[in-house]
Structures are given as structure tokens and as C-alpha cells.
Amino acid sequence: MANREPQNMTSKKITICTCSTRHLTDSKKVEELVKQANDEGLEVKLVDDLCALFEDDDPSIVPIAEGTIAACHERAVRSLLEWRGYNAAKIINIRTQEPTRAEGPLSDAWFPIIDKSRCSECGKCFDFCPFNVYEMVDGRVRVTHPHRCKNNCPACARNCPSEAIIFPKHEYSPINGGTALEEDAIRVDHSTLYADAFRSRLINRRNMGTPLFRMGNNEDKRREE
């Protein structure tokens, strides 16, 4: 995919993600940024869920990519941009260290993105995922069905030998795109994980047909139309 490079690299726009469902961004930092941006004459745009816009490849991400983005870890936001074909904009990390979650079941945007600077194209995520989130295109792994991902499941990231898979809304680094190794569980026993019986169950589940999509997913219906 050719990069859809922003045309105006001196844009006076700043987009701030308030992460309304998981409250990952620091509300005090948001307030400070809005005040600073207004003082500097910048155009401020607040979005409830930046990940959801990228999940849907929403047209509104075009101007967002041209300006400054204040959201989660820089590696996560940069990979989101590159996934949809944009060069990285100026990124400000306003993520809190200890996220709090909204009450009740979540059906917000939850999906993997791939840090291509780390990815070795080994295809283990494609082999592993029972929900058909990934595809292999010309020998390269792509996230082609983000809406199919099971909410709060980071199993493919735990399985990635290059730690290249990012779930921006995950609690711990490096899964969320952070640089600190905060979670020992990222290290898994691949020989056990890839036992023949377990792999067979995953393959059989994939071949059964429609996986368990997230609530309100109309992606495949849109693709058919």
C-alpha cells in the first residue's frame, strides 16, 4: 500500500483522543493541551475513540494525519497511521499508567495493529488467530478484518516472537505499544502453545465458518454490498 502522505506538514490542527470507553488518556493532560492549543491558535478536535476511526478507515483520519495527535503510546499511534497508509504525524503520549474501564461489557474498537519495523512476516499470528483477523498478502501479514477480533483478547500478541503486535487499549507494555516490559506473561512457551492438538482445534474452528464477531459488527455486510 502506498503511503498517503499528509500534504501539509505544518498543519495547525491537533486531535486529542479522550478514550471515552476505557479512560486511557489523562483528563488533566487533555485539559492542559486544549488550553495550550487555544492559546497558540490551533484548531482542536476531540475524538471519543481514535482507534474506532482507524478501525473503520473513516475519512476523518485524513486531516487527523496531517496534524498533531495526542493519544496513546507513540509506537501504537504511529503503527495505526502506517496501517492505513499514512506517514507518522507529530504524536504526544497522554496515556495514563493505570487505566480504568467503563462498567459493563465493552464493545468498543479492539483490534491488533502491526509494528512493521519489528515484524518478521513469520505468519504465526495468521496461523494462530481463530477469528480470521489476519491475511497473508504477497508473503506479508496484514490486519484485514479488525472488526472480527474478540474484544480483550491479546493472544496473538503474546504469541508474536518479535513483539510486533500492538493492542493500543491493552493494559500492559509492550502489548499496548509501550516500551517498558511490564508483563512477564508476554513470554510464552511456544512449543506448548503450538502443540499439534491445540493447532488442530484452531484450524477446525476457523474452518467452521463465521467467527465470534464483536457486538454491532457490520463490516462483512458492507464488504458484500
XYZ file of C-alpha atoms in Angstrom:
225
model
C 0.000 0.000 0.000
C 1.398 3.366 -0.982
C 1.718 5.903 1.786
C -0.989 8.535 1.735
C 1.423 11.168 2.925
C -0.087 14.252 4.560
C 0.112 17.238 2.216
C 0.505 19.910 4.865
C 3.237 19.058 7.349
C 2.832 22.392 9.114
C -0.840 21.847 9.911
C -2.269 23.889 12.758
C -4.549 21.054 13.810
C -4.344 18.895 16.918
C -6.520 15.844 17.528
C -6.919 14.645 21.095
C -8.349 11.212 21.913
C -10.395 11.233 25.128
C -10.761 7.408 25.090
C -14.290 7.646 26.431
C -14.799 3.902 26.942
C -11.567 2.916 28.690
C -10.347 6.248 30.019
C -6.763 5.570 28.993
C -5.915 9.204 28.393
C -5.222 11.576 31.262
C -8.123 14.040 31.587
C -5.877 16.657 33.188
C -3.441 16.419 30.285
C -6.363 16.773 27.884
C -7.491 19.959 29.619
C -3.958 21.350 29.612
C -3.491 20.549 25.933
C -6.792 22.146 24.941
C -5.880 25.339 26.803
C -2.364 25.416 25.327
C -3.676 24.742 21.813
C -6.264 27.504 22.117
C -3.608 29.914 23.345
C -1.470 29.056 20.304
C -4.361 29.455 17.897
C -4.505 25.784 16.935
C -7.612 24.023 15.685
C -8.563 21.462 18.340
C -10.553 18.298 17.602
C -11.610 15.936 20.401
C -12.477 12.361 19.454
C -14.046 9.744 21.708
C -12.176 6.767 20.281
C -9.307 7.264 17.847
C -8.935 3.513 17.385
C -12.528 3.256 16.131
C -11.843 5.794 13.382
C -8.859 3.787 12.158
C -10.741 0.513 12.507
C -13.381 1.806 10.077
C -10.825 3.641 7.892
C -13.008 6.694 8.455
C -12.414 9.608 6.026
C -11.927 11.922 9.004
C -8.495 10.424 9.628
C -7.185 12.293 6.566
C -6.996 15.689 8.305
C -6.073 13.967 11.576
C -2.972 12.522 9.933
C -1.895 15.987 8.820
C -1.609 17.438 12.305
C -0.585 16.575 15.835
C -2.170 13.576 17.531
C -2.415 13.321 21.312
C -3.389 9.830 22.396
C -1.643 6.616 23.469
C 1.938 5.400 23.191
C 3.804 6.779 20.199
C 4.555 3.346 18.737
C 0.847 2.440 18.809
C -0.305 5.663 17.139
C 2.484 5.533 14.543
C 1.534 1.956 13.669
C -2.136 2.934 13.387
C -1.208 5.631 10.869
C 1.081 3.355 8.863
C -1.555 0.598 8.816
C -3.912 2.926 6.957
C -1.166 4.246 4.694
C -0.112 7.494 6.341
C 3.273 8.687 7.483
C 3.572 9.317 11.183
C 2.412 12.724 12.353
C 3.627 14.509 15.470
C 2.476 12.347 18.367
C 2.001 13.261 22.030
C 1.538 10.491 24.590
C -1.157 11.425 27.131
C -1.892 7.894 28.262
C -2.279 7.167 31.969
C -0.267 4.433 33.648
C -3.241 2.730 35.288
C -6.309 2.619 33.005
C -9.821 2.322 34.378
C -12.539 0.605 32.411
C -16.136 1.555 31.857
C -18.676 -0.560 33.696
C -20.419 -3.346 31.806
C -19.357 -5.308 28.702
C -17.258 -3.378 26.223
C -17.937 -3.433 22.500
C -15.533 -0.661 21.541
C -12.765 -0.801 18.968
C -10.370 -3.582 19.910
C -8.030 -4.978 17.270
C -4.344 -5.633 16.584
C -2.002 -3.460 14.580
C 1.444 -4.498 13.430
C 4.652 -2.581 14.018
C 6.254 -3.328 10.664
C 9.646 -2.130 11.929
C 9.645 -5.228 14.163
C 7.559 -7.712 12.172
C 9.491 -10.580 10.565
C 6.472 -11.707 8.474
C 6.687 -15.149 10.080
C 2.911 -15.586 9.829
C 2.434 -17.039 13.291
C -0.351 -14.568 14.056
C -2.146 -15.609 10.867
C -1.778 -19.297 11.741
C -2.829 -18.747 15.333
C -5.851 -16.420 15.119
C -9.152 -18.365 15.153
C -11.152 -15.269 14.176
C -9.628 -14.653 10.723
C -8.387 -11.174 11.626
C -5.209 -11.570 9.564
C -4.433 -12.416 5.958
C -1.193 -13.197 4.166
C -0.821 -10.936 1.115
C 2.236 -11.441 -1.097
C 4.046 -13.070 1.797
C 3.269 -10.227 4.203
C 0.901 -10.267 7.153
C -1.995 -7.807 7.027
C -4.740 -6.914 9.500
C -7.633 -7.060 7.062
C -10.612 -7.820 9.320
C -10.132 -5.782 12.507
C -13.843 -5.969 13.409
C -13.580 -9.736 13.809
C -11.168 -9.578 16.725
C -12.533 -10.857 20.022
C -12.677 -7.993 22.498
C -9.928 -8.032 25.134
C -8.144 -10.999 23.529
C -4.411 -10.245 23.067
C -3.365 -13.872 22.493
C -1.711 -13.260 19.124
C 0.436 -10.508 20.662
C 1.597 -12.883 23.376
C 2.493 -15.386 20.687
C 4.439 -12.960 18.453
C 8.171 -13.733 18.685
C 9.083 -10.197 17.581
C 6.680 -8.375 19.946
C 5.425 -6.595 16.833
C 1.686 -6.854 17.518
C 0.092 -3.946 19.345
C -3.298 -3.639 21.020
C -3.435 0.082 21.860
C -6.030 -0.415 24.597
C -4.238 -3.236 26.405
C -3.230 -2.521 29.977
C 0.425 -3.520 29.825
C 3.528 -2.862 27.750
C 4.812 -3.956 25.335
C 1.425 -5.205 24.081
C -0.020 -1.670 24.172
C 2.875 -0.206 22.204
C 4.806 0.964 25.230
C 8.497 0.292 25.558
C 8.606 -0.980 29.142
C 8.425 -4.720 29.722
C 5.703 -4.547 32.358
C 4.255 -8.009 31.840
C 6.201 -11.235 32.300
C 3.306 -13.104 30.681
C 4.373 -11.789 27.276
C 6.925 -14.585 27.327
C 5.154 -17.795 26.438
C 6.201 -21.369 25.797
C 5.790 -21.571 22.027
C 6.346 -25.321 21.944
C 3.349 -25.795 24.245
C 1.271 -23.157 22.528
C 1.852 -24.785 19.178
C 1.137 -28.339 20.246
C -0.452 -30.282 17.419
C -3.765 -30.809 19.188
C -4.189 -27.134 20.001
C -3.343 -26.034 16.479
C -5.821 -28.540 15.081
C -8.603 -27.103 17.228
C -7.840 -23.597 15.978
C -7.798 -24.703 12.346
C -11.060 -26.576 12.790
C -12.661 -23.557 14.421
C -11.524 -21.335 11.534
C -12.989 -23.755 9.010
C -16.365 -23.854 10.760
C -17.334 -20.524 9.225
C -18.284 -17.198 10.780
C -16.235 -16.461 13.904
C -17.462 -14.704 17.022
C -17.544 -11.064 15.953
C -17.856 -8.152 18.298
C -21.255 -6.677 19.021
C -22.591 -4.491 16.236
C -20.098 -5.583 13.580
C -21.367 -4.853 10.071
C -18.009 -4.990 8.319
C -18.612 -8.137 6.290
C -22.088 -6.987 5.317
C -20.554 -3.745 3.999
C -17.929 -5.705 2.074
C -20.621 -7.817 0.393
C -22.602 -4.727 -0.669
